[in-house]
DNA sequence: CCGGACGCCTGTCGGC
DNA sequence: TGCCGACAGGCGTCCG
């Protein structure tokens, strides 16, 4: 399910229910996620107050005085806030009881998500250590992306989805931002001019920002975890529009495969 | 170092 | 209707 905007929306939705609240019980029904849920996770977290909730790439970081829990939603994961005694459905794998009252529930049909426990320096964790800059942060600039693309023969679309280059640009927004920037997804990263990289970075930031804003709107209309929109019903320009006319020029949108992932683009608007 | 392929899972959908 | 393969928004790991 989640690309970065969905993760950010999840963070904003659950934050008020989680931050400054105490985890009184951890219930792991299914430890077989992408990696086994650490056996000591419950012991470490139990009794701790969540002092802060942050995000790095698509990981959510639950901070406590004893350490930090990392949570990744994988492709089909979601978090919801439920009453303490809410009956568990099929893919409800982990419950965190908060103040003995409410329940933060992790649901994930495909079990590509994961939970980790790490110490006081979570950013040093192996999964976070080598990640590139945040797409909405100050370090992600046209100059940076240009420099990070020198000598790279890989297609720009796959380059954007490389978390060592920049985090949080998933399959949907890679296609969408390349369309907005007028860049062909198959073009070699190393053969894109600096000025076009500036444009591309601006479009990535713009499309992610719009999606997050839409998430905020959605949050106002639906409480966290009635599981409402899986992903944003945003007006996507190319993603999933194979054969439909380009909104800009009318040429049918084309679908191809790049590294086992679907790519959508307009042959006329993107060069 | 780089780039490409694989695999972890379940659910859904289209075609026959 | 039932079966079967393809595919799904991620990403760490392995291999050449």
Coordinates of N, CA and C in Angstrom, one line a residue, chain A residues 79-223:
Chain A
X79 N -1.8 0.8 9.9 CA -2.0 1.0 11.4 C -3.4 1.6 11.6
X80 N -4.0 1.2 12.7 CA -5.3 1.8 13.0 C -5.4 1.9 14.5
X81 N -6.3 2.8 15.0 CA -6.6 2.9 16.4 C -7.9 2.3 16.7
X82 N -8.0 1.4 17.6 CA -9.2 0.7 17.9 C -9.5 0.7 19.4
X83 N -10.7 0.4 19.8 CA -10.9 0.2 21.2 C -10.1 -1.0 21.7
X84 N -9.8 -1.1 23.0 CA -8.9 -2.1 23.5 C -9.3 -3.5 23.2
X85 N -10.6 -3.7 23.2 CA -11.1 -5.1 23.1 C -11.5 -5.5 21.7
X86 N -11.2 -4.6 20.7 CA -11.7 -4.9 19.4 C -11.3 -6.3 18.9
X87 N -12.2 -7.0 18.4 CA -11.9 -8.4 17.9 C -10.9 -8.3 16.8
X88 N -9.9 -9.3 16.8 CA -8.9 -9.3 15.7 C -9.4 -10.0 14.5
X89 N -9.2 -9.3 13.3 CA -9.5 -10.0 12.1 C -8.3 -10.7 11.5
X90 N -8.5 -11.3 10.4 CA -7.5 -12.2 9.8 C -6.1 -11.8 9.8
X91 N -5.8 -10.6 9.3 CA -4.4 -10.2 9.2 C -4.0 -9.2 10.2
X92 N -4.7 -9.1 11.3 CA -4.3 -8.2 12.4 C -3.2 -8.9 13.2
X93 N -1.9 -8.5 12.9 CA -0.8 -9.3 13.5 C -0.3 -8.9 14.8
X94 N -0.3 -7.6 15.1 CA 0.2 -7.1 16.3 C -0.6 -6.0 16.9
X95 N -0.9 -6.0 18.2 CA -1.6 -5.0 18.9 C -0.7 -4.3 20.0
X96 N -0.7 -3.0 20.0 CA -0.1 -2.3 21.1 C -1.2 -1.6 21.9
X97 N -1.4 -2.1 23.2 CA -2.4 -1.5 24.0 C -1.8 -0.2 24.6
X98 N -2.6 0.9 24.5 CA -2.1 2.2 25.0 C -2.9 2.6 26.2
X99 N -2.2 2.8 27.3 CA -2.8 3.2 28.6 C -4.0 2.3 29.0
X100 N -3.9 1.1 28.6 CA -4.9 0.1 28.9 C -6.3 0.4 28.3
X101 N -6.3 1.4 27.4 CA -7.6 1.8 26.9 C -7.8 1.6 25.4
X102 N -6.8 2.1 24.6 CA -7.0 2.0 23.2 C -5.9 1.0 22.6
X103 N -6.1 0.7 21.4 CA -5.2 -0.3 20.8 C -4.7 0.2 19.4
X104 N -3.4 0.3 19.3 CA -2.7 0.6 18.0 C -2.5 -0.8 17.4
X105 N -3.1 -1.0 16.2 CA -3.2 -2.3 15.6 C -2.4 -2.3 14.3
X106 N -1.5 -3.3 14.1 CA -0.8 -3.4 12.8 C -1.4 -4.6 12.0
X107 N -1.9 -4.2 10.8 CA -2.5 -5.2 9.9 C -1.7 -5.3 8.7
X108 N -1.5 -6.5 8.1 CA -0.7 -6.6 6.9 C -0.9 -7.9 6.2
X109 N -1.8 -8.0 5.3 CA -2.1 -9.2 4.6 C -0.9 -9.9 4.0
X110 N 0.0 -9.1 3.3 CA 1.1 -9.8 2.6 C 2.3 -10.0 3.5
X111 N 2.3 -9.4 4.7 CA 3.4 -9.6 5.7 C 4.7 -9.2 5.1
X112 N 4.8 -8.2 4.3 CA 6.0 -7.6 3.8 C 6.5 -6.5 4.8
X113 N 5.7 -6.2 5.7 CA 6.0 -5.2 6.7 C 7.0 -5.8 7.8
X114 N 7.5 -4.9 8.7 CA 8.4 -5.5 9.7 C 8.4 -4.5 10.9
X115 N 8.9 -5.1 12.0 CA 9.1 -4.4 13.3 C 10.5 -4.7 13.8
X116 N 11.1 -3.7 14.3 CA 12.5 -3.9 14.8 C 12.6 -3.1 16.1
X117 N 13.5 -3.6 16.9 CA 13.9 -2.8 18.1 C 15.3 -2.4 18.0
X118 N 15.6 -1.1 18.3 CA 17.0 -0.7 18.3 C 17.2 0.3 19.4
X119 N 18.4 0.5 19.7 CA 18.8 1.3 20.9 C 18.6 2.8 20.7
X120 N 19.4 3.6 21.3 CA 19.2 5.0 21.4 C 19.6 5.7 20.1
X121 N 20.3 5.0 19.2 CA 20.7 5.7 17.9 C 20.1 4.9 16.7
X122 N 18.8 5.1 16.6 CA 18.1 4.3 15.5 C 18.6 4.6 14.1
X123 N 19.1 5.8 13.9 CA 19.6 6.2 12.6 C 20.9 5.4 12.2
X124 N 21.5 4.8 13.2 CA 22.7 4.0 12.9 C 22.3 2.5 12.6
X125 N 21.0 2.2 12.7 CA 20.6 0.9 12.4 C 20.9 0.5 11.0
X126 N 21.2 -0.7 10.7 CA 21.6 -1.1 9.4 C 20.6 -0.8 8.3
X127 N 19.3 -0.8 8.7 CA 18.3 -0.5 7.7 C 18.2 0.9 7.3
X128 N 18.7 1.8 8.2 CA 18.6 3.2 8.0 C 19.9 3.9 7.6
X129 N 21.0 3.3 8.0 CA 22.3 3.9 7.9 C 22.7 4.4 6.5
X130 N 22.4 3.6 5.5 CA 22.9 4.0 4.2 C 21.8 4.7 3.3
X131 N 20.8 5.1 3.9 CA 19.7 5.7 3.1 C 20.1 7.1 2.6
X132 N 19.6 7.5 1.4 CA 19.8 8.8 0.8 C 18.9 9.8 1.5
X133 N 18.9 11.1 1.0 CA 18.2 12.2 1.7 C 16.7 12.0 1.5
X134 N 16.0 12.7 2.4 CA 14.5 12.8 2.3 C 14.2 13.6 1.1
X135 N 13.2 13.2 0.4 CA 12.8 14.0 -0.8 C 12.3 15.4 -0.5
X136 N 11.7 15.5 0.7 CA 11.2 16.9 1.1 C 12.1 17.6 2.0
X137 N 13.3 17.1 2.2 CA 14.3 17.7 3.1 C 15.2 18.6 2.3
X138 N 16.0 19.4 3.0 CA 16.9 20.4 2.4 C 18.1 19.8 1.6
X139 N 18.4 18.5 1.8 CA 19.6 17.9 1.1 C 19.2 17.4 -0.3
X140 N 17.9 17.3 -0.6 CA 17.6 16.8 -1.9 C 17.3 18.0 -2.8
X141 N 18.4 18.3 -3.6 CA 18.3 19.4 -4.5 C 18.6 19.0 -5.9
X142 N 18.4 19.8 -6.9 CA 18.8 19.5 -8.3 C 20.3 19.3 -8.4
X143 N 21.1 20.1 -7.7 CA 22.5 19.9 -7.7 C 22.9 18.5 -7.2
X144 N 22.3 18.2 -6.1 CA 22.6 16.9 -5.4 C 22.2 15.7 -6.4
X145 N 21.0 15.8 -7.0 CA 20.6 14.7 -7.8 C 21.5 14.6 -9.1
X146 N 21.8 15.7 -9.6 CA 22.7 15.8 -10.8 C 24.1 15.1 -10.4
X147 N 24.6 15.5 -9.3 CA 25.9 14.9 -8.9 C 25.8 13.4 -8.6
X148 N 24.7 13.0 -8.0 CA 24.5 11.6 -7.7 C 24.2 10.8 -8.9
X149 N 24.0 11.4 -10.1 CA 23.7 10.6 -11.3 C 24.9 10.5 -12.2
X150 N 26.0 11.2 -11.9 CA 27.1 11.2 -12.9 C 27.6 9.8 -13.0
X151 N 27.8 9.4 -14.3 CA 28.4 8.0 -14.5 C 27.4 6.9 -14.4
X152 N 26.1 7.2 -14.1 CA 25.1 6.2 -13.9 C 24.4 5.9 -15.2
X153 N 24.4 4.6 -15.6 CA 23.8 4.3 -16.9 C 22.4 3.7 -16.6
X154 N 22.0 3.6 -15.4 CA 20.7 3.0 -15.1 C 19.6 4.0 -15.5
X155 N 18.5 3.5 -15.9 CA 17.3 4.4 -16.3 C 16.9 5.2 -15.1
X156 N 16.6 6.5 -15.4 CA 16.3 7.5 -14.4 C 15.2 7.0 -13.5
X157 N 14.2 6.3 -14.0 CA 13.1 5.9 -13.2 C 13.5 4.9 -12.1
X158 N 14.4 4.0 -12.4 CA 14.9 3.0 -11.4 C 15.9 3.7 -10.5
X159 N 16.6 4.7 -11.0 CA 17.5 5.5 -10.2 C 16.7 6.2 -9.1
X160 N 15.6 6.8 -9.4 CA 14.8 7.5 -8.4 C 14.2 6.6 -7.4
X161 N 14.1 5.3 -7.7 CA 13.5 4.3 -6.8 C 14.6 3.7 -5.9
X162 N 15.9 4.1 -6.2 CA 17.0 3.6 -5.4 C 17.1 4.4 -4.1
X163 N 16.9 3.7 -2.9 CA 16.8 4.4 -1.7 C 18.2 5.0 -1.2
X164 N 19.2 4.6 -1.9 CA 20.5 5.2 -1.5 C 20.7 6.5 -2.2
X165 N 19.9 6.8 -3.2 CA 19.9 8.1 -4.0 C 18.9 9.0 -3.3
X166 N 17.7 8.6 -3.2 CA 16.7 9.4 -2.5 C 15.6 8.4 -2.0
X167 N 15.1 8.6 -0.8 CA 14.2 7.7 -0.2 C 12.7 8.1 -0.5
X168 N 11.8 7.2 -0.4 CA 10.4 7.6 -0.4 C 9.8 7.8 -1.8
X169 N 10.5 7.6 -2.9 CA 9.9 7.8 -4.2 C 9.6 6.4 -4.7
X170 N 8.4 6.0 -4.6 CA 7.9 4.6 -5.0 C 7.5 4.6 -6.4
X171 N 6.9 3.5 -6.8 CA 6.6 3.2 -8.2 C 5.6 4.2 -8.8
X172 N 4.6 4.6 -8.0 CA 3.6 5.6 -8.5 C 4.2 6.9 -8.8
X173 N 4.9 7.5 -7.7 CA 5.4 8.9 -7.8 C 6.6 9.0 -8.7
X174 N 7.3 7.9 -8.9 CA 8.4 7.9 -9.9 C 7.8 8.2 -11.3
X175 N 6.8 7.4 -11.6 CA 6.2 7.7 -13.0 C 5.6 9.1 -13.0
X176 N 4.9 9.5 -12.0 CA 4.2 10.8 -12.0 C 5.1 11.9 -12.1
X177 N 6.2 11.9 -11.3 CA 7.1 13.0 -11.3 C 7.9 13.1 -12.6
X178 N 8.2 12.0 -13.2 CA 8.9 12.0 -14.5 C 8.0 12.6 -15.6
X179 N 6.7 12.3 -15.5 CA 5.8 12.9 -16.5 C 5.7 14.4 -16.3
X180 N 5.6 14.8 -15.1 CA 5.5 16.2 -14.8 C 6.8 17.0 -15.3
X181 N 7.9 16.3 -15.2 CA 9.2 16.9 -15.5 C 9.5 16.7 -17.0
X182 N 8.7 16.0 -17.7 CA 8.9 15.8 -19.2 C 10.1 14.9 -19.5
X183 N 10.4 14.0 -18.6 CA 11.6 13.2 -18.8 C 11.2 11.7 -19.1
X184 N 11.8 11.1 -20.1 CA 11.5 9.7 -20.5 C 12.0 8.8 -19.4
X185 N 11.2 7.9 -18.9 CA 11.6 7.0 -17.8 C 12.8 6.1 -18.1
X186 N 13.0 5.8 -19.4 CA 14.2 5.0 -19.8 C 15.5 5.7 -20.0
X187 N 15.4 7.0 -19.9 CA 16.7 7.8 -20.1 C 17.7 7.5 -19.0
X188 N 18.9 7.4 -19.5 CA 20.0 7.1 -18.5 C 20.1 8.3 -17.5
X189 N 20.2 7.9 -16.3 CA 20.3 9.0 -15.2 C 21.5 9.9 -15.5
X190 N 22.6 9.3 -16.0 CA 23.8 10.1 -16.2 C 23.8 11.0 -17.5
X191 N 22.7 10.9 -18.2 CA 22.6 11.7 -19.4 C 21.5 12.7 -19.4
X192 N 21.2 13.2 -18.2 CA 20.2 14.2 -18.0 C 20.9 15.5 -17.5
X193 N 20.6 16.6 -18.2 CA 21.2 17.8 -17.9 C 20.9 18.4 -16.5
X194 N 21.8 19.2 -16.0 CA 21.6 19.7 -14.6 C 20.2 20.4 -14.5
X195 N 19.9 21.2 -15.5 CA 18.7 22.0 -15.4 C 17.4 21.2 -15.3
X196 N 17.5 20.0 -16.0 CA 16.3 19.1 -16.0 C 16.3 18.4 -14.7
X197 N 17.4 18.2 -14.0 CA 17.4 17.6 -12.7 C 16.8 18.6 -11.7
X198 N 17.0 19.9 -11.8 CA 16.4 20.8 -11.0 C 14.9 20.8 -11.1
X199 N 14.4 20.7 -12.4 CA 13.0 20.6 -12.6 C 12.4 19.3 -12.0
X200 N 13.2 18.2 -12.2 CA 12.7 16.9 -11.7 C 12.5 16.9 -10.2
X201 N 13.5 17.5 -9.5 CA 13.5 17.5 -8.0 C 12.3 18.4 -7.6
X202 N 12.0 19.5 -8.3 CA 10.9 20.3 -8.0 C 9.6 19.6 -8.2
X203 N 9.5 18.8 -9.2 CA 8.3 18.0 -9.5 C 8.0 16.9 -8.5
X204 N 9.1 16.3 -8.1 CA 9.0 15.2 -7.0 C 8.5 15.8 -5.7
X205 N 9.1 16.9 -5.4 CA 8.6 17.6 -4.1 C 7.2 18.0 -4.2
X206 N 6.8 18.5 -5.4 CA 5.5 19.0 -5.6 C 4.4 17.9 -5.5
X207 N 4.7 16.8 -6.2 CA 3.7 15.7 -6.3 C 3.6 15.1 -4.9
X208 N 4.7 14.9 -4.2 CA 4.6 14.3 -2.8 C 3.9 15.3 -1.9
X209 N 4.1 16.5 -2.0 CA 3.5 17.5 -1.1 C 2.0 17.5 -1.4
X210 N 1.6 17.5 -2.7 CA 0.1 17.4 -3.0 C -0.5 16.2 -2.4
X211 N 0.2 15.1 -2.5 CA -0.4 13.8 -2.0 C -0.6 13.8 -0.5
X212 N 0.4 14.4 0.2 CA 0.3 14.5 1.6 C -0.8 15.5 2.0
X213 N -1.0 16.6 1.3 CA -2.1 17.5 1.6 C -3.4 16.8 1.4
X214 N -3.5 15.9 0.4 CA -4.7 15.2 0.2 C -4.9 14.2 1.3
X215 N -3.8 13.7 1.8 CA -4.0 12.8 3.0 C -4.5 13.5 4.2
X216 N -4.1 14.7 4.4 CA -4.6 15.5 5.5 C -6.1 15.7 5.4
X217 N -6.5 16.0 4.1 CA -7.9 16.2 3.9 C -8.7 14.9 4.2
X218 N -8.1 13.8 3.8 CA -8.8 12.5 4.0 C -8.9 12.3 5.5
X219 N -7.8 12.6 6.3 CA -7.8 12.4 7.7 C -9.0 13.1 8.4
X220 N -9.3 14.3 7.8 CA -10.4 15.1 8.4 C -11.7 14.4 8.3
X221 N -11.9 13.7 7.2 CA -13.1 13.0 6.9 C -13.3 11.6 7.4
X222 N -12.2 11.0 7.6 CA -12.3 9.6 8.1 C -11.3 9.4 9.3
X223 N -11.8 8.8 10.4 CA -10.9 8.6 11.5 C -9.9 7.6 11.1

